Amino acid sequence: MSVPTIKLNNDVEIPIVGLGTWKSPPEKVVQAVKDAIDAGYRHIDCAYAYGNEKEVGEAIAAKISEGVITRKDIFLTSKLWNTFHRPGVVESGLRTTLKNLGVDYLDLYLIHWPMGYKEGSVNQPLKPDGTVDSSDYDYVDTWKAMEEVYKKGLTRSIGISNFNSKQIERLLEKAEIVPVVNQVECHLYLNQKKLIEFCKSKGIHIEAYSPLGSPGRVGAKPEDPIVLEDQRLKVIAKKYNKSPAQVALRYQIQRGNIVIPKSVTKSRIQENFKLFDFEISAEDMSVIDTFNINMRFIHPSGASAHPYFPFNEEY
Ligand SMILES: NC(=O)c1ccc[n+]([C@@H]2O[C@H](COP(=O)([O-])OP(=O)(O)OC[C@H]3O[C@@H](n4cnc5c(N)ncnc54)[C@H](OP(=O)(O)O)[C@@H]3O)[C@@H](O)[C@H]2O)c1
């Protein structure tokens, strides 16, 4: 089945479901991407910082040479890592990703976080006290450099990730190009209602990351609630004869969000794509809305004192 798309604010179409690749081990991600393409996925969410872009590129190249897809059939996203915020290195950051993926353009390039880190070869540069070694680069200046790589045609669209509403306001004051998306954590326990409404009013779509509650994340505490184990979710899933994961993903799609579940397990990759043969009723959507507890699972370690740390605002 062909995956439905959404038109972004620059008229580029994005498939509403994509495969996440964070924490996908390089030796497993090749098969995962191949399985995803065979299952019908046409959108892969990558990042320089995930350390597996070369392997993602290998899988895409294999599917192109098998004749299953052409380059233009697949929507490729990647992200500018925090150590590349100096405007002068944005293009080289993007070009490194293009080389890793073995392609000559991206479909979407995001600023991964509003926070710049000390430039260099270490992804998580730390000070002796264990906190992040930040850089002073302003994300607004980084954005201006993103606009330049977009104008050069190195990427078909540009966006942001992990930006709060105030940071977006500030960025829009100087931006010539409005970001097409803001990719943020979004699931049943952090449904981002206010941020979604805010972004919508600016023409910015939401990409929901960790839509299953990121069960494999580092730093998960035993007392943390588990999205896919939620009894209320299980009851709704049973009613539709679907899995809890499928309901959690369909919930995002019906809210108009793009969703990017990660898996390296073939059966789950297939399961997470079977979202188009059922519809959650308006009543059940409202019930699921009530599961929100503003529970954020993804915290960049040691960065909470960064001047551009995004999670101190309400939304
Ligand atoms: N922009 C950002 O800062 C940012 C931050 C976080 C994530 N992301 C993006 O969003 C993607 C998704 O987020 P995420 O990886 O944090 O978490 P997620 O997609 O919510 O959850 C992934 C985890 O759920 C398991 N899983 C997948 N499908 C399942 C199913 N049907 N039933 C039960 N378990 C299932 C996976 O296990 P297996 O793989 O073992 O099957 C994996 O451990 C990332 O991969 C990345 O591309 C972006």
Coordinates of C-alpha atoms and ligand atoms in Angstrom, one line a residue:
M1 CA 0.0 0.0 0.0
S2 CA 1.3 3.5 -0.7
V3 CA 1.7 5.6 2.4
P4 CA -0.4 8.8 2.7
T5 CA 1.5 12.1 2.6
I6 CA 1.1 15.6 4.1
K7 CA 2.0 18.7 2.2
L8 CA 4.5 20.8 4.1
N9 CA 4.5 24.6 4.0
N10 CA 6.8 24.6 0.9
D11 CA 4.6 22.2 -1.0
V12 CA 7.0 19.2 -0.5
E13 CA 5.1 16.0 0.4
I14 CA 6.2 14.0 3.4
P15 CA 5.0 10.4 4.1
I16 CA 3.1 10.5 7.4
V17 CA 4.9 7.5 8.8
G18 CA 8.7 7.1 8.8
L19 CA 11.2 4.7 10.3
G20 CA 13.1 6.0 13.3
T21 CA 16.8 5.0 13.5
W22 CA 18.1 6.3 16.8
K23 CA 19.8 3.5 18.8
S24 CA 19.4 1.1 15.8
P25 CA 22.8 -0.6 15.9
P26 CA 24.7 -0.3 12.6
E27 CA 24.8 -4.0 12.2
K28 CA 21.0 -4.2 12.5
V29 CA 19.9 -1.0 10.8
V30 CA 20.7 -2.2 7.3
Q31 CA 18.2 -5.1 7.5
A32 CA 15.7 -2.8 9.3
V33 CA 15.7 -0.2 6.6
K34 CA 15.4 -2.9 3.9
D35 CA 12.5 -4.5 5.8
A36 CA 10.8 -1.1 6.2
I37 CA 11.1 -0.4 2.5
D38 CA 9.7 -3.8 1.6
A39 CA 6.8 -3.2 4.1
G40 CA 6.0 0.1 2.3
Y41 CA 7.8 2.8 4.3
R42 CA 9.0 5.6 2.1
H43 CA 10.4 7.9 4.8
I44 CA 13.5 7.3 7.0
D45 CA 14.4 9.5 10.0
C46 CA 18.2 9.7 10.4
A47 CA 20.8 11.9 12.2
Y48 CA 24.5 12.4 12.0
A49 CA 24.6 11.8 15.8
Y50 CA 23.0 8.3 15.5
G51 CA 26.3 7.0 14.1
N52 CA 24.6 4.7 11.6
E53 CA 23.9 6.8 8.5
K54 CA 26.4 4.9 6.4
E55 CA 24.5 1.7 7.0
V56 CA 21.1 3.4 6.4
G57 CA 22.6 4.6 3.1
E58 CA 23.8 1.0 2.3
A59 CA 20.3 -0.3 2.7
I60 CA 18.8 2.4 0.5
A61 CA 21.4 1.9 -2.2
A62 CA 20.6 -1.9 -2.2
K63 CA 16.9 -1.2 -2.6
I64 CA 17.6 1.2 -5.4
S65 CA 19.8 -1.2 -7.2
E66 CA 17.2 -4.0 -6.8
G67 CA 14.8 -1.7 -8.6
V68 CA 12.4 -1.5 -5.6
I69 CA 12.7 2.3 -5.3
T70 CA 14.3 5.2 -6.9
R71 CA 15.9 8.0 -4.9
K72 CA 12.9 10.2 -5.4
D73 CA 10.6 7.6 -3.9
I74 CA 12.2 7.8 -0.5
F75 CA 12.0 10.8 1.9
L76 CA 15.2 11.2 3.8
T77 CA 15.5 13.3 6.9
S78 CA 18.7 14.0 8.8
K79 CA 19.8 16.5 11.5
L80 CA 22.6 19.0 12.1
W81 CA 24.3 17.9 15.3
N82 CA 24.9 20.4 18.1
T83 CA 28.7 20.6 17.5
F84 CA 28.0 22.1 14.0
H85 CA 26.1 25.2 15.0
R86 CA 28.7 27.7 13.8
P87 CA 27.1 29.0 10.6
G88 CA 30.4 28.4 8.7
V89 CA 30.2 24.6 9.3
V90 CA 26.5 24.0 8.7
E91 CA 27.1 23.1 5.0
S92 CA 30.0 20.8 5.8
G93 CA 27.8 19.1 8.5
L94 CA 25.2 18.5 5.8
R95 CA 27.7 17.3 3.2
T96 CA 29.1 14.8 5.7
T97 CA 25.6 13.3 6.1
L98 CA 25.1 13.3 2.3
K99 CA 28.4 11.4 1.9
N100 CA 27.4 9.0 4.7
L101 CA 24.0 8.3 3.2
G102 CA 25.4 8.1 -0.3
V103 CA 22.9 10.6 -1.7
D104 CA 23.3 14.0 -3.3
Y105 CA 20.4 15.7 -1.6
L106 CA 18.2 15.3 1.5
D107 CA 14.4 15.8 1.7
L108 CA 14.5 17.4 5.1
Y109 CA 17.3 18.7 7.2
L110 CA 16.7 19.7 10.8
I111 CA 18.6 21.6 13.5
H112 CA 18.7 18.7 16.0
W113 CA 18.5 20.9 19.1
P114 CA 18.5 24.6 19.7
M115 CA 21.6 24.2 21.8
G116 CA 25.1 24.4 20.3
Y117 CA 28.0 22.4 21.8
K118 CA 31.7 22.9 21.6
E119 CA 32.8 22.3 18.1
G120 CA 35.0 19.2 17.5
S121 CA 35.0 15.5 17.0
V122 CA 33.3 14.6 20.2
N123 CA 29.5 14.5 20.0
Q124 CA 29.0 15.1 23.8
P125 CA 31.8 17.4 24.9
L126 CA 31.8 17.7 28.7
K127 CA 33.3 20.0 31.1
P128 CA 35.2 18.6 34.2
D129 CA 32.0 18.9 36.2
G130 CA 30.2 16.6 33.9
T131 CA 27.9 19.2 32.3
V132 CA 27.9 19.9 28.5
D133 CA 30.5 22.1 27.1
S134 CA 28.3 24.6 25.2
S135 CA 29.1 27.0 22.4
D136 CA 27.7 30.5 22.1
Y137 CA 26.3 30.2 18.7
D138 CA 22.7 31.5 18.4
Y139 CA 20.3 29.1 16.8
V140 CA 19.0 32.0 14.8
D141 CA 22.4 32.4 13.1
T142 CA 22.5 28.6 12.6
W143 CA 19.1 28.9 10.9
K144 CA 20.3 31.5 8.5
A145 CA 23.0 29.0 7.4
M146 CA 20.3 26.4 7.1
E147 CA 18.5 28.7 4.7
E148 CA 21.6 28.9 2.6
V149 CA 22.0 25.1 2.2
Y150 CA 18.3 25.0 1.3
K151 CA 18.7 27.7 -1.4
K152 CA 21.7 25.7 -2.8
G153 CA 19.4 22.7 -3.3
L154 CA 21.3 20.4 -0.9
T155 CA 18.0 19.7 0.9
R156 CA 14.4 20.0 -0.3
S157 CA 13.2 21.4 3.0
I158 CA 14.5 22.6 6.4
G159 CA 13.1 22.4 9.9
I160 CA 13.9 22.3 13.6
S161 CA 13.7 19.8 16.4
N162 CA 13.3 20.2 20.1
F163 CA 12.4 23.9 19.9
N164 CA 10.0 25.5 22.3
S165 CA 7.4 28.1 21.4
K166 CA 9.5 31.1 22.5
Q167 CA 12.5 29.9 20.6
I168 CA 10.3 29.5 17.5
E169 CA 8.9 33.0 17.9
R170 CA 12.4 34.3 18.2
L171 CA 13.6 32.4 15.1
L172 CA 10.6 33.5 13.0
E173 CA 11.4 37.2 13.7
K174 CA 14.6 36.8 11.7
A175 CA 13.8 33.9 9.4
E176 CA 13.3 34.3 5.7
I177 CA 12.1 30.7 5.4
V178 CA 9.6 29.2 7.9
P179 CA 10.7 25.8 9.2
V180 CA 8.5 23.0 7.7
V181 CA 8.4 20.9 10.9
N182 CA 9.3 20.9 14.5
Q183 CA 10.3 17.3 15.5
V184 CA 9.5 16.8 19.2
E185 CA 8.8 14.1 21.7
C186 CA 5.1 13.3 21.5
H187 CA 3.2 10.3 22.8
L188 CA 0.2 9.5 25.0
Y189 CA 1.9 10.8 28.2
L190 CA 3.3 14.0 26.5
N191 CA 0.7 14.9 23.9
Q192 CA 2.0 18.4 23.3
K193 CA -1.4 19.9 22.7
K194 CA -0.3 23.5 23.2
L195 CA 2.9 23.2 21.2
I196 CA 1.0 21.6 18.3
E197 CA -1.6 24.4 18.3
F198 CA 1.2 27.0 18.4
C199 CA 3.2 25.4 15.6
K200 CA 0.0 24.9 13.5
S201 CA -0.7 28.6 13.7
K202 CA 2.7 29.3 12.2
G203 CA 2.4 26.7 9.4
I204 CA 4.8 24.3 11.1
H205 CA 3.9 20.6 11.2
I206 CA 4.8 18.4 14.1
E207 CA 6.8 15.2 13.8
A208 CA 6.2 13.0 16.8
Y209 CA 9.3 11.3 18.0
S210 CA 9.4 8.5 20.6
P211 CA 5.7 7.9 19.8
L212 CA 5.8 4.6 21.6
G213 CA 7.4 6.2 24.7
S214 CA 10.9 5.1 23.7
P215 CA 11.0 1.9 25.8
G216 CA 14.6 1.2 24.9
R217 CA 15.9 4.6 25.9
V218 CA 18.9 5.1 28.1
G219 CA 18.2 6.4 31.6
A220 CA 14.7 4.7 31.9
K221 CA 13.8 4.4 35.6
P222 CA 12.0 1.4 36.9
E223 CA 9.2 3.6 38.2
D224 CA 8.6 5.3 34.9
P225 CA 5.2 4.6 33.4
I226 CA 5.3 2.5 30.2
V227 CA 3.2 3.7 27.4
L228 CA 2.7 0.4 25.7
E229 CA 1.8 -1.3 29.0
D230 CA -1.0 1.2 29.8
Q231 CA -4.1 -0.8 30.6
R232 CA -6.5 1.8 29.2
L233 CA -4.6 1.8 25.9
K234 CA -4.8 -2.0 25.9
V235 CA -8.6 -1.8 26.3
I236 CA -8.9 0.6 23.4
A237 CA -6.5 -1.5 21.2
K238 CA -8.5 -4.6 21.9
K239 CA -11.7 -2.9 20.8
Y240 CA -10.2 -2.1 17.4
N241 CA -8.4 -5.5 17.2
K242 CA -5.1 -3.7 16.9
S243 CA -2.0 -3.6 19.0
P244 CA -1.3 -0.9 21.6
A245 CA 1.6 0.4 19.4
Q246 CA -0.8 0.7 16.4
V247 CA -3.3 2.7 18.4
A248 CA -0.5 4.9 19.8
L249 CA 0.7 5.6 16.3
R250 CA -2.7 6.1 14.7
Y251 CA -3.5 8.6 17.4
Q252 CA -0.7 10.8 16.1
I253 CA -1.8 10.5 12.5
Q254 CA -5.3 11.4 13.3
R255 CA -4.1 14.5 15.1
G256 CA -2.4 15.6 11.9
N257 CA 1.1 14.7 13.1
I258 CA 3.9 12.8 11.2
V259 CA 5.1 9.8 13.2
I260 CA 8.5 8.1 13.2
P261 CA 8.5 4.8 15.3
K262 CA 11.8 3.0 15.6
S263 CA 12.3 -0.7 15.4
V264 CA 14.9 -3.1 14.2
T265 CA 12.5 -6.1 14.5
K266 CA 10.9 -7.1 11.2
S267 CA 7.5 -8.0 12.7
R268 CA 7.3 -4.7 14.6
I269 CA 8.4 -2.7 11.6
Q270 CA 5.5 -4.3 9.6
E271 CA 3.1 -3.9 12.5
N272 CA 3.9 -0.2 12.9
F273 CA 3.0 0.5 9.3
K274 CA -0.4 -1.2 9.4
L275 CA -2.2 2.0 10.4
F276 CA -4.5 2.7 7.5
D277 CA -7.2 0.1 7.8
F278 CA -8.9 1.5 10.9
E279 CA -10.0 4.8 12.5
I280 CA -10.1 5.7 16.2
S281 CA -13.5 7.3 16.9
A282 CA -13.6 10.9 18.0
E283 CA -14.8 9.7 21.4
D284 CA -11.8 7.4 21.9
M285 CA -9.4 10.1 20.6
S286 CA -10.8 12.3 23.5
V287 CA -10.3 9.5 26.0
I288 CA -6.7 9.0 24.8
D289 CA -6.2 12.8 25.2
T290 CA -6.8 12.4 28.9
F291 CA -3.8 10.1 29.3
N292 CA -1.5 13.1 29.1
I293 CA 0.7 13.6 32.2
N294 CA 3.3 15.9 30.6
M295 CA 5.8 13.1 31.1
R296 CA 9.0 13.8 29.2
F297 CA 11.3 10.8 28.6
I298 CA 14.1 12.3 26.5
H299 CA 16.4 14.6 28.4
P300 CA 19.8 15.6 26.9
S301 CA 22.2 14.6 29.6
G302 CA 24.1 17.4 31.3
A303 CA 22.5 20.2 29.2
S304 CA 19.9 21.6 31.5
A305 CA 22.1 24.7 32.3
H306 CA 22.6 25.5 28.6
P307 CA 21.2 29.0 27.8
Y308 CA 19.1 27.5 25.0
F309 CA 17.9 24.4 26.9
P310 CA 14.4 24.1 25.5
F311 CA 12.5 22.3 28.3
N312 CA 12.1 25.1 30.9
E313 CA 9.2 26.6 29.2
E314 CA 5.7 25.2 29.6
Y315 CA 5.6 24.4 25.8
Ligands
LIG1 N1 14.9 14.8 17.3 C1 15.3 14.2 18.3 O1 15.9 14.7 19.2 C2 14.8 12.7 18.5 C3 14.9 12.2 19.8 C4 14.4 10.9 20.0 C5 14.0 10.2 18.9 N2 14.0 10.7 17.6 C6 13.6 10.0 16.4 O2 12.3 9.3 16.7 C7 12.5 7.9 16.5 C8 11.6 7.1 17.4 O3 11.8 7.4 18.8 P1 12.5 6.4 19.8 O4 13.5 5.5 19.0 O5 13.0 7.2 20.9 O6 11.3 5.5 20.4 P2 10.0 4.8 20.0 O7 9.9 4.7 18.5 O8 8.9 5.4 20.8 O9 10.3 3.3 20.5 C9 11.3 2.5 20.0 C10 11.3 1.3 20.9 O10 10.1 0.6 20.9 C11 10.3 -0.8 20.5 N3 9.1 -1.1 19.6 C12 9.0 -0.6 18.3 N4 7.8 -1.1 17.8 C13 7.2 -1.8 18.8 C14 6.0 -2.5 18.8 N5 5.2 -2.5 17.8 N6 5.7 -3.2 20.0 C15 6.5 -3.1 21.1 N7 7.7 -2.5 21.1 C16 8.1 -1.8 19.9 C17 11.6 -0.8 19.8 O11 12.3 -2.1 19.9 P3 13.1 -2.9 18.8 O12 13.8 -1.9 18.0 O13 14.0 -3.8 19.6 O14 12.0 -3.6 18.0 C18 12.4 0.3 20.5 O15 13.0 -0.2 21.7 C19 14.0 7.7 16.8 O16 14.4 6.4 16.4 C20 14.6 8.9 16.0 O17 14.6 8.6 14.6 C21 14.4 12.0 17.5

